[in-house]
GROMACS .gro file of C-alpha atoms in nm:
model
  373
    1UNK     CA    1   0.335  -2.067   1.774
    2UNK     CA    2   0.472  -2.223   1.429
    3UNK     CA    3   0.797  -2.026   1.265
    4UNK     CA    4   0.762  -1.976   0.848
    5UNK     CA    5   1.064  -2.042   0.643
    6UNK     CA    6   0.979  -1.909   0.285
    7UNK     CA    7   1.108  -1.833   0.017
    8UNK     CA    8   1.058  -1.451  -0.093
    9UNK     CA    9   1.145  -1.367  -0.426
   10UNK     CA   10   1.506  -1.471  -0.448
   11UNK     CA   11   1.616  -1.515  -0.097
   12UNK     CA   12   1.478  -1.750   0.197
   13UNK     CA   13   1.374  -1.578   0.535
   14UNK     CA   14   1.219  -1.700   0.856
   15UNK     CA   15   0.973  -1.483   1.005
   16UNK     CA   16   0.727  -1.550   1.300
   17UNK     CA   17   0.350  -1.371   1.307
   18UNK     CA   18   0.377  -1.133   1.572
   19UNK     CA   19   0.717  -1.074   1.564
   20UNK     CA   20   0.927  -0.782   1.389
   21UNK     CA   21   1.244  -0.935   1.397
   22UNK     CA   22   1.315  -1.204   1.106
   23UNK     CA   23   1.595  -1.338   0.926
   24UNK     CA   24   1.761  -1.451   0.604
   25UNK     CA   25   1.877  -1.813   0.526
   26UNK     CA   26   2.136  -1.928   0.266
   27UNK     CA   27   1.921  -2.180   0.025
   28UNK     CA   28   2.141  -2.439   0.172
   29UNK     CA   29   1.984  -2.444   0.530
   30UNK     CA   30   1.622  -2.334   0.378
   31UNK     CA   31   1.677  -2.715   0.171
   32UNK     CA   32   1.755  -2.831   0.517
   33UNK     CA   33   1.482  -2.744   0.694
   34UNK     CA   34   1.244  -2.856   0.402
   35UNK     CA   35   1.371  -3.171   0.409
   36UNK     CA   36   1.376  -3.204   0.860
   37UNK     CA   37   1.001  -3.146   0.776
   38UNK     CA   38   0.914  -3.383   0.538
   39UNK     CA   39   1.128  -3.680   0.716
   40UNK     CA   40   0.966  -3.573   1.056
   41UNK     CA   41   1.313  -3.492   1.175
   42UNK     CA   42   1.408  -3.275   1.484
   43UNK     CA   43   1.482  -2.920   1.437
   44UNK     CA   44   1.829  -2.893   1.356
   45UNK     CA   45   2.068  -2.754   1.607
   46UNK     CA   46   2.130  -2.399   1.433
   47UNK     CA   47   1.775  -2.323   1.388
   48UNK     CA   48   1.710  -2.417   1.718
   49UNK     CA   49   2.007  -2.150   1.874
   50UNK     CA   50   1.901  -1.869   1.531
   51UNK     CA   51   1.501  -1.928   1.692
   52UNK     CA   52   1.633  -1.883   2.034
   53UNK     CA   53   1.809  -1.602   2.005
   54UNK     CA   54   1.510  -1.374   1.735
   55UNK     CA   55   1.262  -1.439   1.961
   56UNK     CA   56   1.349  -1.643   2.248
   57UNK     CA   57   1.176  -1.965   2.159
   58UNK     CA   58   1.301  -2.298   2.251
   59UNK     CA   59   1.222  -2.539   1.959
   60UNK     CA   60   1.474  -2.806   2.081
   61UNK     CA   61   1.333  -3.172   2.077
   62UNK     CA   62   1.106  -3.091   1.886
   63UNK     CA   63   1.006  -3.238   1.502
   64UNK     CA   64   1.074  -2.956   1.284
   65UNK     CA   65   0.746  -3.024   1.063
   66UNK     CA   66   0.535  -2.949   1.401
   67UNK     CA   67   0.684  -2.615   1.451
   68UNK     CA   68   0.785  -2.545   1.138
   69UNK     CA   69   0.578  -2.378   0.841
   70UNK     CA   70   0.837  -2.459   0.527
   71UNK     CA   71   0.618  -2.289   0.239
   72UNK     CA   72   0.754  -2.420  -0.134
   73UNK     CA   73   0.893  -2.225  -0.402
   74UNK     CA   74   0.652  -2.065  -0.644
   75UNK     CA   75   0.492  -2.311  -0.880
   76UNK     CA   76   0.293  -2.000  -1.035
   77UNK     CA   77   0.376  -1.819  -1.351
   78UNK     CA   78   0.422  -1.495  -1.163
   79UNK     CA   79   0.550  -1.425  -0.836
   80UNK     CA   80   0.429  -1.187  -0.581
   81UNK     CA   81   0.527  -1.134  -0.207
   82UNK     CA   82   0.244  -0.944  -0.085
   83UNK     CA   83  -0.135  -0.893  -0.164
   84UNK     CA   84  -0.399  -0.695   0.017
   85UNK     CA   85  -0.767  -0.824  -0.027
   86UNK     CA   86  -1.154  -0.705   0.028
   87UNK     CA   87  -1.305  -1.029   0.140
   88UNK     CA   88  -1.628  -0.816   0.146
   89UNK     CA   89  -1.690  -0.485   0.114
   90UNK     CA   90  -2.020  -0.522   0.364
   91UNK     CA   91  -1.948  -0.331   0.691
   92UNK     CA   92  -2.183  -0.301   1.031
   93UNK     CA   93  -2.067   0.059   0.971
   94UNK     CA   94  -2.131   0.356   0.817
   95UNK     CA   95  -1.856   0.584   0.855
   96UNK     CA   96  -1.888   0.934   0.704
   97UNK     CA   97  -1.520   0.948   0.618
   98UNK     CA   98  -1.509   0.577   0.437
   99UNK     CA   99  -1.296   0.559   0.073
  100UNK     CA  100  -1.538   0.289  -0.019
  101UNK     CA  101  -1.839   0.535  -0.223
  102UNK     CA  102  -2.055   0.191  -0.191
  103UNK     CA  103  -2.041  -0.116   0.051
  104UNK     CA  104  -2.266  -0.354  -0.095
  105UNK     CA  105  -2.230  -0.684   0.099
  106UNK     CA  106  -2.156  -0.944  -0.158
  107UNK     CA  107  -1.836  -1.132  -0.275
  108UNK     CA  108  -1.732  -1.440  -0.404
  109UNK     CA  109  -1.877  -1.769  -0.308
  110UNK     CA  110  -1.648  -2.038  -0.020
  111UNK     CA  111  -1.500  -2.234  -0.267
  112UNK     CA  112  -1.419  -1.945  -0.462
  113UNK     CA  113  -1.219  -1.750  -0.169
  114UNK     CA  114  -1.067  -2.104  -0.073
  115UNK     CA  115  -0.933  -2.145  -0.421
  116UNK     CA  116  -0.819  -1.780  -0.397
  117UNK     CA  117  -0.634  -1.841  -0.127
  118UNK     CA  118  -0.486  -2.146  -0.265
  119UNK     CA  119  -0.381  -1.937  -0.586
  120UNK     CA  120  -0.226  -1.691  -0.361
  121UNK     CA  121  -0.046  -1.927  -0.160
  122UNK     CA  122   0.128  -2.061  -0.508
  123UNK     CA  123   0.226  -1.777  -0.648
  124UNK     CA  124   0.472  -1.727  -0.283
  125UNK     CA  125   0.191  -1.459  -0.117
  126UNK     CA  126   0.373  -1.474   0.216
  127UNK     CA  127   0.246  -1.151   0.375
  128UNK     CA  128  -0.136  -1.110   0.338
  129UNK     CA  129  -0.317  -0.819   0.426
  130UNK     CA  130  -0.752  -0.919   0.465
  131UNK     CA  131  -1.007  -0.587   0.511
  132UNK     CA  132  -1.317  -0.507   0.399
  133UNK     CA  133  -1.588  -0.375   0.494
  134UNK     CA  134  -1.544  -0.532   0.797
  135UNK     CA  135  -1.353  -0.897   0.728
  136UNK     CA  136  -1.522  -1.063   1.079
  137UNK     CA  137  -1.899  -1.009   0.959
  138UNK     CA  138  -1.824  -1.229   0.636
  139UNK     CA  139  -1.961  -1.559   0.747
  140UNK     CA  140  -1.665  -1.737   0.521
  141UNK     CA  141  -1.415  -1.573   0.735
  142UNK     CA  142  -1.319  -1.824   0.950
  143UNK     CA  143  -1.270  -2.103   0.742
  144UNK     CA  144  -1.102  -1.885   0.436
  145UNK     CA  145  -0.832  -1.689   0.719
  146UNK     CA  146  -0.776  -2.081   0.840
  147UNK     CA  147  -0.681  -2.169   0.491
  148UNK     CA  148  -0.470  -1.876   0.490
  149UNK     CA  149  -0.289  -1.914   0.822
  150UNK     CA  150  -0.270  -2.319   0.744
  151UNK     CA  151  -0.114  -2.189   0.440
  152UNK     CA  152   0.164  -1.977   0.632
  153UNK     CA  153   0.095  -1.650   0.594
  154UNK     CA  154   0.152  -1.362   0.754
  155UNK     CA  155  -0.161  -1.215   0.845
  156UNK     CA  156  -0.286  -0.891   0.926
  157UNK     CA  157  -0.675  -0.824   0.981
  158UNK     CA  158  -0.798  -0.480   0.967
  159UNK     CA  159  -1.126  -0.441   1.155
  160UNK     CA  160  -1.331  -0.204   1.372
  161UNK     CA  161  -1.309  -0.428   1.633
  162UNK     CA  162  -1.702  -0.500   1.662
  163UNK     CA  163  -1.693  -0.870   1.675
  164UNK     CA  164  -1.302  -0.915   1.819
  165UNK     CA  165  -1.495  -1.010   2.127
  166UNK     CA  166  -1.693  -1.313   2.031
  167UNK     CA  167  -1.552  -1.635   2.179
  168UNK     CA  168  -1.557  -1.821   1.820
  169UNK     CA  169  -1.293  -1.517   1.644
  170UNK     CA  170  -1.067  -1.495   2.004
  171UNK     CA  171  -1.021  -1.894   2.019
  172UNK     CA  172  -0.970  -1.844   1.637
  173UNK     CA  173  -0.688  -1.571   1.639
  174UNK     CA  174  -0.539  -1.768   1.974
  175UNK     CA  175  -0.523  -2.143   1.816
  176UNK     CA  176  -0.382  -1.942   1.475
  177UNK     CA  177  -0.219  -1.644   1.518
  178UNK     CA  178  -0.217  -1.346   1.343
  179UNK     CA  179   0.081  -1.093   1.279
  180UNK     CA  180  -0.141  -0.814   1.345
  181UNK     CA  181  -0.467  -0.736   1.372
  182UNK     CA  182  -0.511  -0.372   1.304
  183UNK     CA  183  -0.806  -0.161   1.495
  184UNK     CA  184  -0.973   0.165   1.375
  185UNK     CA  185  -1.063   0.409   1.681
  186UNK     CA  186  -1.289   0.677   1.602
  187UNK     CA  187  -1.359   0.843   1.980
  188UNK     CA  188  -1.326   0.817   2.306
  189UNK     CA  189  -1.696   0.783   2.374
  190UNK     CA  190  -2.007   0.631   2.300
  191UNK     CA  191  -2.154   1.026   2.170
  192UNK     CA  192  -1.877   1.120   1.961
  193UNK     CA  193  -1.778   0.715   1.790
  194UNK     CA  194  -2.158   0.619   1.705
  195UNK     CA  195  -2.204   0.971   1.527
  196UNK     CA  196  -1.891   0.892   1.323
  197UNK     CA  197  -1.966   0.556   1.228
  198UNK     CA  198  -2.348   0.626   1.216
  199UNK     CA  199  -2.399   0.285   1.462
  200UNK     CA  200  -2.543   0.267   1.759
  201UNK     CA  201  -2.313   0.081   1.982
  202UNK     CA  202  -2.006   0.115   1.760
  203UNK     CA  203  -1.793   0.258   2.069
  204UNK     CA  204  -1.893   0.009   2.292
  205UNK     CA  205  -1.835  -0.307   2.109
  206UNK     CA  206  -1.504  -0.134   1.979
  207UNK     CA  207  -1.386  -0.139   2.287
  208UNK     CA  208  -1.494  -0.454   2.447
  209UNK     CA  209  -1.341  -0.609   2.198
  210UNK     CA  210  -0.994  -0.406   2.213
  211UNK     CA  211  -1.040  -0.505   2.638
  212UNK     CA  212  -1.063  -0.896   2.510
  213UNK     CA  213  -0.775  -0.897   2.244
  214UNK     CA  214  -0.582  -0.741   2.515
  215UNK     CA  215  -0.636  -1.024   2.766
  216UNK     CA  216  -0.632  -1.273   2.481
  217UNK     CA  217  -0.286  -1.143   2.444
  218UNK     CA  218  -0.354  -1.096   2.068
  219UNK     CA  219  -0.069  -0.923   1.869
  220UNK     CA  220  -0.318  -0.594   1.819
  221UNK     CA  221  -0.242  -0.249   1.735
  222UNK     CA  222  -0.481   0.085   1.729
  223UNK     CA  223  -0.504   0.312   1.454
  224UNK     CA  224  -0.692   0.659   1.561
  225UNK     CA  225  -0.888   0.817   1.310
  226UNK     CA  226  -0.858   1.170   1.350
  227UNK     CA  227  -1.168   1.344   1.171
  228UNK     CA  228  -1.295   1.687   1.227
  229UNK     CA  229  -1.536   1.534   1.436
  230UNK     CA  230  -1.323   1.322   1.730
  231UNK     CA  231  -1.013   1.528   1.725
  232UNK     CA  232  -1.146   1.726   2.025
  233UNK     CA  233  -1.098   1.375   2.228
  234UNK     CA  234  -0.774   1.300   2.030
  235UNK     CA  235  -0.573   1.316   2.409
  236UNK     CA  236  -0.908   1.093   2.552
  237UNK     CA  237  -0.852   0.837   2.271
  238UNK     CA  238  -0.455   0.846   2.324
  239UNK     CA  239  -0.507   0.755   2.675
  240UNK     CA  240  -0.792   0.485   2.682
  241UNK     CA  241  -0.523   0.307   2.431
  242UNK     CA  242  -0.243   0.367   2.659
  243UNK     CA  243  -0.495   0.230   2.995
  244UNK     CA  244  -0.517  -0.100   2.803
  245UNK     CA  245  -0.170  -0.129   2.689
  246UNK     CA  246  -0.213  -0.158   2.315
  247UNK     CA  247   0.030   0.015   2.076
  248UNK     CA  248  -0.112   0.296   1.877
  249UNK     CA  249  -0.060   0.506   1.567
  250UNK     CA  250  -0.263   0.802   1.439
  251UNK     CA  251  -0.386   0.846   1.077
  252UNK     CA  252  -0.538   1.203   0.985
  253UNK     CA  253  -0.553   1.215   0.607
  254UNK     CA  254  -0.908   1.160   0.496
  255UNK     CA  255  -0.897   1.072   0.105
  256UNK     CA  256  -1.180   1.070  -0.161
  257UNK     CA  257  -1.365   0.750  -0.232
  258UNK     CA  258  -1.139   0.561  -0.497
  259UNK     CA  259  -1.395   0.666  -0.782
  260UNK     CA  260  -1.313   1.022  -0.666
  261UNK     CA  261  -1.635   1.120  -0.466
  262UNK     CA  262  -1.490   1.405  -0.219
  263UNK     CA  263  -1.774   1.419   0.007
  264UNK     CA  264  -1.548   1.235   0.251
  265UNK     CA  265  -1.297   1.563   0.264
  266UNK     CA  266  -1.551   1.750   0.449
  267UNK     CA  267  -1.438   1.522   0.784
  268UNK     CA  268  -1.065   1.629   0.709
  269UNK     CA  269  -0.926   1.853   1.037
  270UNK     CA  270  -0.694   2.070   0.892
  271UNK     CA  271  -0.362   2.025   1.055
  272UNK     CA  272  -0.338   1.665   1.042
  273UNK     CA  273  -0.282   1.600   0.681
  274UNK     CA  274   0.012   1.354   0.696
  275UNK     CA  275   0.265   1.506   0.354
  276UNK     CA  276   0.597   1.440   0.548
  277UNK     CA  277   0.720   1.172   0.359
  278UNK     CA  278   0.819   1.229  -0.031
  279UNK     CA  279   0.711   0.948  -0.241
  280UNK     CA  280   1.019   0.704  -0.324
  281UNK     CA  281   0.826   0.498  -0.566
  282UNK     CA  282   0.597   0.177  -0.516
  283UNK     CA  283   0.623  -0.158  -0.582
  284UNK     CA  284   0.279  -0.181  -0.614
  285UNK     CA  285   0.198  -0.363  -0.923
  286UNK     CA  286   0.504  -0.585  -0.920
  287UNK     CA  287   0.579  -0.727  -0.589
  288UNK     CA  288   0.256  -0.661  -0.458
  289UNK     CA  289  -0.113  -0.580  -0.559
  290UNK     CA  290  -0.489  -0.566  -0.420
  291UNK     CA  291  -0.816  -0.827  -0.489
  292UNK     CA  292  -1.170  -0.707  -0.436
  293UNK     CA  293  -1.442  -0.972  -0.356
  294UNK     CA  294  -1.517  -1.055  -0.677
  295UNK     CA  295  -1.149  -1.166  -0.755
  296UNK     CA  296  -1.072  -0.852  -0.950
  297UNK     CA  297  -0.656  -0.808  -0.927
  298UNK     CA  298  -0.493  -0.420  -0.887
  299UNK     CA  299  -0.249  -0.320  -0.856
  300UNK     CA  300  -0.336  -0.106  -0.486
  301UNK     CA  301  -0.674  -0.027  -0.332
  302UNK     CA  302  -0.694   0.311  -0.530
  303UNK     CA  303  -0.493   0.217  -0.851
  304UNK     CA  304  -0.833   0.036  -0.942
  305UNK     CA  305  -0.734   0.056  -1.326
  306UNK     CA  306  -0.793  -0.190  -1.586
  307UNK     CA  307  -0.867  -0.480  -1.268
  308UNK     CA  308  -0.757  -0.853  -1.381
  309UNK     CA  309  -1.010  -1.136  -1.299
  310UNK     CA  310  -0.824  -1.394  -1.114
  311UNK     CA  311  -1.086  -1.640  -1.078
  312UNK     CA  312  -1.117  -1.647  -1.485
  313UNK     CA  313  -0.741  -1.545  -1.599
  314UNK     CA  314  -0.557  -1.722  -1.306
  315UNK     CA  315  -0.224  -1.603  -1.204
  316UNK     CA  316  -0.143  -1.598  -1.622
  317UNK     CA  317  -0.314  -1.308  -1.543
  318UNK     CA  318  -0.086  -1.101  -1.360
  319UNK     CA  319   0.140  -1.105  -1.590
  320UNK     CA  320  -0.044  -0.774  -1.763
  321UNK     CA  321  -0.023  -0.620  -1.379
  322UNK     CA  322   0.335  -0.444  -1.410
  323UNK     CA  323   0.282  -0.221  -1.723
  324UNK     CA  324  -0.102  -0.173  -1.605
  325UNK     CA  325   0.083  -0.058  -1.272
  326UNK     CA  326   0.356   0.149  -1.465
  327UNK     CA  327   0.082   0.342  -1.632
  328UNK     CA  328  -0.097   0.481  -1.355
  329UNK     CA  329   0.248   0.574  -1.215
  330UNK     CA  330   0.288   0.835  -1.461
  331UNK     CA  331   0.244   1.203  -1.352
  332UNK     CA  332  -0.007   1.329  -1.633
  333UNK     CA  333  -0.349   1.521  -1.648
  334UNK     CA  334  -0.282   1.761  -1.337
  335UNK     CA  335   0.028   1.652  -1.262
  336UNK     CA  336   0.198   1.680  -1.593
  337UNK     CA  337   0.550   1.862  -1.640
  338UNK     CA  338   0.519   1.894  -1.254
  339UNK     CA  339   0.842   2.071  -1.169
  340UNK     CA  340   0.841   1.948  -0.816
  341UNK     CA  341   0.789   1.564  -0.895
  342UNK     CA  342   1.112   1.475  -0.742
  343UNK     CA  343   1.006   1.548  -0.399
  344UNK     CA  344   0.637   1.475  -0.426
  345UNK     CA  345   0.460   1.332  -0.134
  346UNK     CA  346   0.187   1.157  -0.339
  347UNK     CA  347   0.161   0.859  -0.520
  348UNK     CA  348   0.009   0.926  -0.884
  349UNK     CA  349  -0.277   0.719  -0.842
  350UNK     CA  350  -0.407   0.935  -0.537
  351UNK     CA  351  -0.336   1.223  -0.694
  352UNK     CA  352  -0.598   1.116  -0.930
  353UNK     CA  353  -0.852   1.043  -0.688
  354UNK     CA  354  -0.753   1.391  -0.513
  355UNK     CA  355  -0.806   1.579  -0.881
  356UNK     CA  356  -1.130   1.418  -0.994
  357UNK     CA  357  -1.294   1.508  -0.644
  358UNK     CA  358  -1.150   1.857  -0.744
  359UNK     CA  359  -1.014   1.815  -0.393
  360UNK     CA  360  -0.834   2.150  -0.237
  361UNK     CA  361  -0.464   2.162  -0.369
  362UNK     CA  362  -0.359   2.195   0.002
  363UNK     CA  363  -0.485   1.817   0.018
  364UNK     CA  364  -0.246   1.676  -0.114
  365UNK     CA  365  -0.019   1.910  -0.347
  366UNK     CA  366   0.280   2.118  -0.284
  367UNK     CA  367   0.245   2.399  -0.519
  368UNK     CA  368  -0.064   2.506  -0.278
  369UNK     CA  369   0.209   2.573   0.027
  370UNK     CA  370   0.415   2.862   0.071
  371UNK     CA  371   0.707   2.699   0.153
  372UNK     CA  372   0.750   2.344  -0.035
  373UNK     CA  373   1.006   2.242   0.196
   0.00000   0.00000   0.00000
């Protein structure tokens, strides 16, 4: 499995998909390493111990440029470190609780994504996030999340897991690795995961293809859905994760659709509204930001404001992004003269959503709980 040395904004790391651990280079060694790659020179003898000892990987012998991504400095008029895309909005499902109002299965053409990717990849996109819809029913998958990987990035897939088990995505993900792939449970059983998701067979080829990941040794993690509707098998689903050995994490806040449709609240269990953490700001917008799959930039997947069209304005673009993002940032309508901003627990732009769906206050505002605390 390749390392990345990259550049990210003004310092050089090396990271490793799969792997939390990373670390920081002076630009000295970073010039180094560049340079080991290009000449088809051995990896040098501190990279080799540094490698060793983050993650326990024995690179000595071995030509640096064959086991080592070096990804160039930004040749792009802006400069972003991460960026979440829709490759297609299509899904296989129909899940009552979706924040996509509409899933129309259409996108950009092949060359388009490719050249996407390639735009990303300039502009120093080191940590890419691909989702739909469901990403593995787009038949330019493969060859766009090659370009991608080929590209080193760090990649993380989310997907219902319905097609993890086909033999073409599982020698895929094992010849180029992911950081994460990122599955959404939604029961323990057949009965109570096809009535969420509407599918026949949506539990069962969730599964099987959680069971293959697992013995593909894929770097996967399990998101639970918790809806009104599965959180009597909440303590099934916990354990069926657990059985195969995959980590897990819970998610329980069911938002509107980003145009601010609430019928999606109606699957919210009350309880499991997640409002522990007060909002620290965002760096949506500036470091980071969101394409749909008709190269429309945002700055987030509900900050949907005033969208940039890459594949006509190129990264030039972007350069609009930061005040675009600013602006949705402020607390106004609803929100305005707020006196509990400071320890809000929701970002502006899903407020928003939350107030136009004329959402319960108890959603997602503390003025509707007796003690703010």
């Amino acid at each position: 499995m390749p390392v990345i040395v990259s550049p990210q904004e003004d310092i050089f790391i090396a990271v490793r998909p799969g792997a939390q651990a990373g670390m920081q280079l002076p630009k000295a060694h970073y010039e180094q390493l560049a340079a080991a790659a290009t000449l088809g020179h051995p990896v040098p003898s501190w990279f080799v111990d540094a490698v060793r000892q983050a993650w326990q990987l024995d690179l000595a012998g071995r030509s640096t440029g064959s086991v080592v991504t070096v990804r160039r400095p930004s040749t792009a008029p802006v400069t972003y470190s991460r960026a979440t895309w829709e490759i297609n909005k299509g899904c296989n499902f129909s899940c009552e609780h979706c924040y996509l109002e509409q899933r129309p299965f259409a996108g950009l053409p092949l060359d388009a994504k490719l050249a996407l990717i390639d735009m990303l990849r300039d502009m120093g996109v080191l940590w890419l996030q691909i989702t739909g819809g469901e990403p593995l029913i787009d038949p330019d998958f493969p060859p766009t999340y090659e370009r991608a990987h080929d590209a080193g990035m760090m990649l993380e897939i989310l997907t219902n897991g319905s097609r993890l088990a086909r033999p073409e995505h599982l020698a895929m993900f094992a010849a180029r690795r992911p950081h994460k792939i990122t599955v959404s449970m939604y029961g323990a059983s057949p009965e109570t995961a096809d009535a969420l998701t509407q599918t026949r067979g949506a539990f069962t080829s969730m599964y099987r293809g959680l069971q293959a990941a697992a013995a593909a040794d894929l770097p996967v993690e399990v998101t639970i859905i918790i809806t009104k509707h599965n959180v009597a098998e909440l303590d099934d689903m916990r354990a069926l994760i657990d059985t195969i050995g995959l980590p897990r994490h819970e998610y329980g806040s069911i938002s509107p659709t980003y145009t601010g449709n609430g019928v999606t609240l109606e699957t919210q269990t009350p309880g499991y509204l997640d409002k522990s953490a007060i909002f620290a700001g965002c760096p949506a917008g500036h470091t980071s930001f969101h394409v749909d799959p008709h190269g429309l930039a945002t700055m987030c997947k509900i900050g949907r404001d005033h969208p940039i069209n890459l594949t006509a304005d190129g990264p030039d673009g972007l350069r609009r992004l930061p005040a675009i993002a600013d602006a949705q940032m402020l607390r106004t309508s609803g929100c305005g003269g707020c006196t509990l901003s400071s320890t809000c627990r929701v970002c502006r732009p899903m407020a928003r959503v939350y107030q136009d769906a004329k959402a319960p206050l108890d959603h997602y505002c503390q003025h509707a709980e007796r003690n703010p605390t």
